[in-house]
PDB file of C-alpha atoms and ligand atoms in Angstrom:
ATOM      1  CA  GLU A 869     -19.335  -8.313 -10.867  1.00  0.00           C
ATOM      2  CA  LEU A 870     -19.490  -7.878  -7.036  1.00  0.00           C
ATOM      3  CA  THR A 871     -21.424  -5.030  -5.452  1.00  0.00           C
ATOM      4  CA  LEU A 872     -19.445  -2.848  -2.975  1.00  0.00           C
ATOM      5  CA  PRO A 873     -20.838  -4.388   0.123  1.00  0.00           C
ATOM      6  CA  GLN A 874     -20.219  -7.973  -1.581  1.00  0.00           C
ATOM      7  CA  LEU A 875     -16.314  -6.795  -2.282  1.00  0.00           C
ATOM      8  CA  ARG A 876     -15.875  -5.323   1.138  1.00  0.00           C
ATOM      9  CA  ALA A 877     -17.207  -8.765   2.656  1.00  0.00           C
ATOM     10  CA  CYS A 878     -14.764 -10.878   0.838  1.00  0.00           C
ATOM     11  CA  SER A 879     -12.058  -8.612   1.593  1.00  0.00           C
ATOM     12  CA  TYR A 880     -12.875  -8.651   5.415  1.00  0.00           C
ATOM     13  CA  SER A 881     -13.315 -12.219   5.338  1.00  0.00           C
ATOM     14  CA  MET A 882      -9.845 -12.835   4.281  1.00  0.00           C
ATOM     15  CA  ILE A 883      -8.071 -10.879   7.157  1.00  0.00           C
ATOM     16  CA  ARG A 884      -8.416 -10.791  10.938  1.00  0.00           C
ATOM     17  CA  ALA A 885     -11.235  -8.879  12.510  1.00  0.00           C
ATOM     18  CA  LYS A 886      -8.836  -6.469  14.087  1.00  0.00           C
ATOM     19  CA  ARG A 887      -7.664  -5.437  10.750  1.00  0.00           C
ATOM     20  CA  VAL A 888     -11.042  -4.346   9.342  1.00  0.00           C
ATOM     21  CA  PRO A 889     -11.049  -1.008  10.915  1.00  0.00           C
ATOM     22  CA  HIS A 890      -7.762  -0.124   9.261  1.00  0.00           C
ATOM     23  CA  VAL A 891      -9.092  -1.452   5.986  1.00  0.00           C
ATOM     24  CA  MET A 892     -12.196   0.613   6.149  1.00  0.00           C
ATOM     25  CA  GLY A 893     -10.085   3.574   6.896  1.00  0.00           C
ATOM     26  CA  VAL A 894      -7.916   3.371   4.085  1.00  0.00           C
ATOM     27  CA  GLU A 895     -10.863   3.341   1.799  1.00  0.00           C
ATOM     28  CA  GLU A 896     -12.165   6.434   3.451  1.00  0.00           C
ATOM     29  CA  GLU A 897      -9.032   8.015   3.342  1.00  0.00           C
ATOM     30  CA  ALA A 898      -8.082   6.841  -0.354  1.00  0.00           C
ATOM     31  CA  VAL A 899     -11.635   8.152  -1.524  1.00  0.00           C
ATOM     32  CA  ARG A 900     -11.053  11.450   0.124  1.00  0.00           C
ATOM     33  CA  LEU A 901      -7.461  11.921  -1.210  1.00  0.00           C
ATOM     34  CA  ALA A 902      -8.640  11.057  -4.683  1.00  0.00           C
ATOM     35  CA  LYS A 903     -11.456  13.510  -4.684  1.00  0.00           C
ATOM     36  CA  PHE A 904      -8.761  16.200  -3.272  1.00  0.00           C
ATOM     37  CA  TRP A 905      -6.217  15.410  -6.054  1.00  0.00           C
ATOM     38  CA  GLY A 906      -8.309  14.592  -8.811  1.00  0.00           C
ATOM     39  CA  ALA A 907      -7.926  10.865  -9.151  1.00  0.00           C
ATOM     40  CA  ASP A 908     -10.746   8.410  -9.927  1.00  0.00           C
ATOM     41  CA  PRO A 909     -12.312   7.899  -6.398  1.00  0.00           C
ATOM     42  CA  GLU A 910     -13.906   4.698  -7.300  1.00  0.00           C
ATOM     43  CA  LEU A 911     -10.399   3.128  -8.183  1.00  0.00           C
ATOM     44  CA  ALA A 912      -9.137   4.486  -5.077  1.00  0.00           C
ATOM     45  CA  ARG A 913     -12.180   2.968  -3.281  1.00  0.00           C
ATOM     46  CA  HIS A 914     -11.363  -0.651  -4.749  1.00  0.00           C
ATOM     47  CA  ALA A 915      -7.650  -0.300  -3.998  1.00  0.00           C
ATOM     48  CA  GLY A 916      -8.264   0.553  -0.372  1.00  0.00           C
ATOM     49  CA  ILE A 917     -10.913  -2.185   0.200  1.00  0.00           C
ATOM     50  CA  LEU A 918      -8.526  -4.992  -1.468  1.00  0.00           C
ATOM     51  CA  HIS A 919      -5.143  -3.713  -0.440  1.00  0.00           C
ATOM     52  CA  ASP A 920      -4.331  -5.837   2.460  1.00  0.00           C
ATOM     53  CA  CYS A 921      -6.403  -9.121   1.601  1.00  0.00           C
ATOM     54  CA  THR A 922      -3.517 -11.269   1.642  1.00  0.00           C
ATOM     55  CA  LYS A 923      -1.866  -9.702   4.680  1.00  0.00           C
ATOM     56  CA  TYR A 924      -2.400 -12.924   6.838  1.00  0.00           C
ATOM     57  CA  LEU A 925      -1.100 -15.726   4.409  1.00  0.00           C
ATOM     58  CA  GLU A 926       1.980 -17.371   5.545  1.00  0.00           C
ATOM     59  CA  LEU A 927       5.310 -17.355   3.486  1.00  0.00           C
ATOM     60  CA  GLU A 928       4.710 -20.339   1.764  1.00  0.00           C
ATOM     61  CA  PRO A 929       1.191 -19.671   0.431  1.00  0.00           C
ATOM     62  CA  GLN A 930       2.654 -16.122  -0.413  1.00  0.00           C
ATOM     63  CA  LEU A 931       5.434 -17.916  -2.555  1.00  0.00           C
ATOM     64  CA  GLU A 932       3.059 -20.182  -4.143  1.00  0.00           C
ATOM     65  CA  LEU A 933       0.837 -17.184  -5.223  1.00  0.00           C
ATOM     66  CA  CYS A 934       3.856 -15.489  -6.534  1.00  0.00           C
ATOM     67  CA  ARG A 935       4.682 -18.570  -8.578  1.00  0.00           C
ATOM     68  CA  LYS A 936       1.097 -19.117  -9.909  1.00  0.00           C
ATOM     69  CA  TYR A 937       0.956 -15.375 -11.056  1.00  0.00           C
ATOM     70  CA  GLY A 938       4.682 -15.222 -12.271  1.00  0.00           C
ATOM     71  CA  ILE A 939       5.809 -12.661 -10.024  1.00  0.00           C
ATOM     72  CA  GLU A 940       9.536 -12.773  -9.607  1.00  0.00           C
ATOM     73  CA  LEU A 941      10.951 -12.065  -6.067  1.00  0.00           C
ATOM     74  CA  ASP A 942      14.652 -10.865  -5.108  1.00  0.00           C
ATOM     75  CA  SER A 943      16.335 -12.419  -2.079  1.00  0.00           C
ATOM     76  CA  LEU A 944      14.909  -9.950   0.357  1.00  0.00           C
ATOM     77  CA  GLU A 945      11.403 -10.675  -0.719  1.00  0.00           C
ATOM     78  CA  GLN A 946      12.038 -14.260  -0.708  1.00  0.00           C
ATOM     79  CA  LYS A 947      12.421 -14.071   3.364  1.00  0.00           C
ATOM     80  CA  ALA A 948      10.599 -10.923   4.247  1.00  0.00           C
ATOM     81  CA  VAL A 949       6.805 -12.189   4.065  1.00  0.00           C
ATOM     82  CA  LYS A 950       5.890  -8.525   4.892  1.00  0.00           C
ATOM     83  CA  LEU A 951       6.837  -7.331   1.383  1.00  0.00           C
ATOM     84  CA  LEU A 952       4.690 -10.228  -0.434  1.00  0.00           C
ATOM     85  CA  HIS A 953       1.155  -9.213   0.562  1.00  0.00           C
ATOM     86  CA  SER A 954       1.461  -6.153  -1.461  1.00  0.00           C
ATOM     87  CA  LYS A 955       2.361  -8.382  -4.546  1.00  0.00           C
ATOM     88  CA  THR A 956      -0.113 -11.120  -3.847  1.00  0.00           C
ATOM     89  CA  GLY A 957      -3.024  -8.832  -2.804  1.00  0.00           C
ATOM     90  CA  ALA A 958      -2.491  -7.051  -6.324  1.00  0.00           C
ATOM     91  CA  CYS A 959      -2.670 -10.507  -8.064  1.00  0.00           C
ATOM     92  CA  ILE A 960      -5.843 -11.410  -6.263  1.00  0.00           C
ATOM     93  CA  ALA A 961      -7.540  -7.874  -6.891  1.00  0.00           C
ATOM     94  CA  LYS A 962      -6.685  -8.417 -10.594  1.00  0.00           C
ATOM     95  CA  TYR A 963      -7.188 -11.923 -11.412  1.00  0.00           C
ATOM     96  CA  VAL A 964     -10.003 -12.962  -8.743  1.00  0.00           C
ATOM     97  CA  PHE A 965     -11.795  -9.844  -8.499  1.00  0.00           C
ATOM     98  CA  GLY A 966     -11.182  -8.544 -11.906  1.00  0.00           C
ATOM     99  CA  GLU A 967      -9.731  -5.185 -10.969  1.00  0.00           C
ATOM    100  CA  PRO A 968      -8.323  -2.763 -13.721  1.00  0.00           C
ATOM    101  CA  GLU A 969      -4.454  -2.424 -14.041  1.00  0.00           C
ATOM    102  CA  GLU A 970      -4.268   0.755 -11.994  1.00  0.00           C
ATOM    103  CA  VAL A 971      -5.680  -1.079  -9.178  1.00  0.00           C
ATOM    104  CA  TYR A 972      -3.178  -3.764  -9.401  1.00  0.00           C
ATOM    105  CA  GLN A 973      -0.169  -1.377  -9.810  1.00  0.00           C
ATOM    106  CA  ALA A 974      -1.470   0.846  -6.539  1.00  0.00           C
ATOM    107  CA  ILE A 975      -1.734  -2.379  -4.490  1.00  0.00           C
ATOM    108  CA  PHE A 976       1.378  -3.836  -5.704  1.00  0.00           C
ATOM    109  CA  TRP A 977       3.561  -1.040  -4.740  1.00  0.00           C
ATOM    110  CA  HIS A 978       1.679   0.043  -1.482  1.00  0.00           C
ATOM    111  CA  THR A 979       4.351  -1.170   0.996  1.00  0.00           C
ATOM    112  CA  THR A 980       7.413  -0.027  -0.450  1.00  0.00           C
ATOM    113  CA  GLY A 981       6.767   2.473  -3.029  1.00  0.00           C
ATOM    114  CA  LYS A 982       8.933   2.768  -6.153  1.00  0.00           C
ATOM    115  CA  ALA A 983      10.464   5.324  -8.541  1.00  0.00           C
ATOM    116  CA  ASN A 984       7.864   6.724 -10.836  1.00  0.00           C
ATOM    117  CA  MET A 985       4.881   6.168  -8.783  1.00  0.00           C
ATOM    118  CA  SER A 986       1.358   7.305 -10.591  1.00  0.00           C
ATOM    119  CA  LEU A 987      -1.098   9.512  -8.517  1.00  0.00           C
ATOM    120  CA  LEU A 988      -3.263   6.675  -7.617  1.00  0.00           C
ATOM    121  CA  ASP A 989      -0.124   4.660  -6.206  1.00  0.00           C
ATOM    122  CA  LYS A 990       0.515   7.692  -4.165  1.00  0.00           C
ATOM    123  CA  ILE A 991      -2.789   8.082  -2.879  1.00  0.00           C
ATOM    124  CA  LEU A 992      -2.996   4.432  -1.699  1.00  0.00           C
ATOM    125  CA  TYR A 993       0.579   4.666  -0.132  1.00  0.00           C
ATOM    126  CA  MET A 994      -0.733   7.693   1.889  1.00  0.00           C
ATOM    127  CA  ALA A 995      -3.884   6.426   2.837  1.00  0.00           C
ATOM    128  CA  ASP A 996      -2.391   3.294   4.302  1.00  0.00           C
ATOM    129  CA  TYR A 997      -0.214   5.763   6.391  1.00  0.00           C
ATOM    130  CA  ILE A 998      -2.570   8.385   7.498  1.00  0.00           C
ATOM    131  CA  GLU A 999      -6.043   6.627   7.686  1.00  0.00           C
ATOM    132  CA  PRO A1000      -8.056   7.834  10.570  1.00  0.00           C
ATOM    133  CA  ASN A1001      -7.243   4.825  12.958  1.00  0.00           C
ATOM    134  CA  ARG A1002      -3.594   5.380  12.397  1.00  0.00           C
ATOM    135  CA  ASP A1003      -1.815   6.656  15.564  1.00  0.00           C
ATOM    136  CA  PHE A1004       1.944   7.687  15.871  1.00  0.00           C
ATOM    137  CA  ASP A1005       3.705  10.407  16.671  1.00  0.00           C
ATOM    138  CA  GLY A1006       3.734  12.955  13.663  1.00  0.00           C
ATOM    139  CA  VAL A1007       0.748  11.486  12.016  1.00  0.00           C
ATOM    140  CA  GLU A1008      -1.012  15.093  12.495  1.00  0.00           C
ATOM    141  CA  ARG A1009       1.706  16.573  10.525  1.00  0.00           C
ATOM    142  CA  LEU A1010       1.667  14.011   7.718  1.00  0.00           C
ATOM    143  CA  ARG A1011      -2.061  14.238   7.601  1.00  0.00           C
ATOM    144  CA  LYS A1012      -1.941  18.012   6.799  1.00  0.00           C
ATOM    145  CA  LEU A1013       0.794  17.740   4.368  1.00  0.00           C
ATOM    146  CA  ALA A1014      -1.114  14.909   2.447  1.00  0.00           C
ATOM    147  CA  TYR A1015      -3.837  17.614   1.532  1.00  0.00           C
ATOM    148  CA  THR A1016      -1.106  20.633   1.138  1.00  0.00           C
ATOM    149  CA  ASP A1017       1.876  18.784  -0.835  1.00  0.00           C
ATOM    150  CA  LEU A1018       1.105  15.133  -1.885  1.00  0.00           C
ATOM    151  CA  ASP A1019       4.773  14.700  -2.786  1.00  0.00           C
ATOM    152  CA  GLN A1020       6.299  16.307   0.320  1.00  0.00           C
ATOM    153  CA  ALA A1021       3.898  13.982   2.374  1.00  0.00           C
ATOM    154  CA  MET A1022       5.359  10.938   0.200  1.00  0.00           C
ATOM    155  CA  LEU A1023       8.731  11.932   0.920  1.00  0.00           C
ATOM    156  CA  LEU A1024       8.116  12.416   4.608  1.00  0.00           C
ATOM    157  CA  GLY A1025       6.389   9.030   4.757  1.00  0.00           C
ATOM    158  CA  VAL A1026       9.191   7.228   2.937  1.00  0.00           C
ATOM    159  CA  GLU A1027      11.823   8.749   4.830  1.00  0.00           C
ATOM    160  CA  GLU A1028      10.069   7.907   8.457  1.00  0.00           C
ATOM    161  CA  THR A1029       9.528   4.404   7.145  1.00  0.00           C
ATOM    162  CA  ILE A1030      13.251   4.018   6.394  1.00  0.00           C
ATOM    163  CA  ALA A1031      14.384   5.545   9.584  1.00  0.00           C
ATOM    164  CA  ASP A1032      12.041   3.238  11.600  1.00  0.00           C
ATOM    165  CA  MET A1033      13.481  -0.040   9.693  1.00  0.00           C
ATOM    166  CA  LYS A1034      16.943   1.359  10.237  1.00  0.00           C
ATOM    167  CA  GLN A1035      16.125   1.671  13.922  1.00  0.00           C
ATOM    168  CA  ARG A1036      14.660  -1.821  14.066  1.00  0.00           C
ATOM    169  CA  GLY A1037      17.657  -3.507  12.094  1.00  0.00           C
ATOM    170  CA  VAL A1038      15.296  -4.294   9.234  1.00  0.00           C
ATOM    171  CA  PRO A1039      16.963  -4.352   5.625  1.00  0.00           C
ATOM    172  CA  ILE A1040      15.396  -1.606   3.434  1.00  0.00           C
ATOM    173  CA  HIS A1041      14.308  -2.706   0.202  1.00  0.00           C
ATOM    174  CA  THR A1042      15.692  -1.187  -2.877  1.00  0.00           C
ATOM    175  CA  ASN A1043      12.400  -0.221  -4.162  1.00  0.00           C
ATOM    176  CA  THR A1044      11.838   1.778  -0.760  1.00  0.00           C
ATOM    177  CA  GLN A1045      15.257   3.581  -1.495  1.00  0.00           C
ATOM    178  CA  GLN A1046      14.363   4.137  -5.152  1.00  0.00           C
ATOM    179  CA  ALA A1047      10.860   5.723  -4.088  1.00  0.00           C
ATOM    180  CA  ARG A1048      12.979   8.200  -1.599  1.00  0.00           C
ATOM    181  CA  ASP A1049      15.478   9.022  -4.128  1.00  0.00           C
ATOM    182  CA  TRP A1050      12.695   9.849  -6.726  1.00  0.00           C
ATOM    183  CA  LEU A1051      10.692  11.895  -4.569  1.00  0.00           C
ATOM    184  CA  ARG A1052      13.952  13.661  -3.614  1.00  0.00           C
ATOM    185  CA  ARG A1053      14.873  14.509  -7.217  1.00  0.00           C
ATOM    186  CA  GLN A1054      11.167  15.347  -7.760  1.00  0.00           C
ATOM    187  CA  GLY A1055      12.595  18.717  -5.953  1.00  0.00           C
ATOM    188  CA  VAL A1056      10.364  18.468  -3.007  1.00  0.00           C
TER     189      VAL A1056
HETATM  190  O1  DGI B1544      -0.034  -3.812   5.426  1.00  0.00           O
HETATM  191  P1  DGI B1544       0.045  -2.617   6.348  1.00  0.00           P
HETATM  192  O2  DGI B1544       0.507  -3.042   7.826  1.00  0.00           O
HETATM  193  O3  DGI B1544      -1.268  -1.564   6.399  1.00  0.00           O
HETATM  194  O4  DGI B1544       0.991  -1.535   5.875  1.00  0.00           O
HETATM  195  P2  DGI B1544       2.245  -1.762   4.958  1.00  0.00           P
HETATM  196  O5  DGI B1544       1.549  -2.584   3.549  1.00  0.00           O
HETATM  197  O6  DGI B1544       2.874  -0.294   4.367  1.00  0.00           O
HETATM  198  O7  DGI B1544       3.388  -2.760   5.552  1.00  0.00           O
HETATM  199  C1  DGI B1544       4.212  -2.317   6.568  1.00  0.00           C
HETATM  200  C2  DGI B1544       5.308  -3.484   6.983  1.00  0.00           C
HETATM  201  O8  DGI B1544       6.074  -3.505   5.549  1.00  0.00           O
HETATM  202  C3  DGI B1544       5.960  -3.039   7.837  1.00  0.00           C
HETATM  203  O9  DGI B1544       6.187  -4.265   8.850  1.00  0.00           O
HETATM  204  C4  DGI B1544       7.435  -2.967   7.426  1.00  0.00           C
HETATM  205  C5  DGI B1544       7.453  -3.422   5.928  1.00  0.00           C
HETATM  206  N1  DGI B1544       8.094  -2.868   5.183  1.00  0.00           N
HETATM  207  C6  DGI B1544       8.111  -1.745   4.507  1.00  0.00           C
HETATM  208  N2  DGI B1544       9.019  -1.475   3.652  1.00  0.00           N
HETATM  209  C7  DGI B1544      10.050  -2.285   3.891  1.00  0.00           C
HETATM  210  C8  DGI B1544       9.526  -3.245   4.624  1.00  0.00           C
HETATM  211  N3  DGI B1544      10.085  -4.181   5.060  1.00  0.00           N
HETATM  212  C9  DGI B1544      11.340  -4.189   4.612  1.00  0.00           C
HETATM  213  N4  DGI B1544      12.135  -5.443   5.097  1.00  0.00           N
HETATM  214  N5  DGI B1544      11.900  -3.429   3.698  1.00  0.00           N
HETATM  215  C10 DGI B1544      11.219  -2.283   3.483  1.00  0.00           C
HETATM  216  O10 DGI B1544      11.758  -1.532   2.430  1.00  0.00           O
HETATM  217 FE1   FE B1545      -0.450  -3.601   3.457  1.00  0.00          FE
HETATM  218 FE1   FE B1546       2.595   1.530   4.544  1.00  0.00          FE
HETATM  219 FE1   FE B1547      -2.822  -1.467   4.940  1.00  0.00          FE
END
């Protein structure tokens, strides 16, 4: 069992220095959201610390980790390396750092979202989106909404992500679409 400073040091050593402030911000925001919405702040903290730990692996080592841990990939995931770090990060969190299933799930779904997300899944997804170092048009509105109506904030976040990817000509993953459809059906 690692102490928190040890866990942070491990995670930061796996990524580039320029990403460390983002990961610190996600830890802080995830803890704040968890306290506010009644999730376990320590699970949120661990998910935040580790969520991007495999962000800088190339496609081949990402695919190798997916094979090693039995993660099945669809055709988009096999070529879109950005979709893999959430899955491989989840595996490292669980099988290397011994994190519980809830942390595994939250990290696994933090990039695309999915239908039927848990409270902790939503908290990590939103913390990644609105942590204090994020700066984009509309971030203040999303920050307010995340502490007013978490599902509304999720829907807005997923819809903005989809609009952004459409604009850039990037294919949208089915899990991202299913996250949006599910959030819309929640009547938000
Ligand atoms: O790891 P971060 O940069 O902190 O954030 P993230 O894990 O949310 O990853 C964002 C990246 O993931 C961004 O480059 C777009 C990509 N992404 C998210 N959803 C989809 C996607 N890429 C594709 N092709 N399809 C998606 O649905
Ligand atoms: Fe990420
Ligand atoms: Fe994100
Ligand atoms: Fe992130």
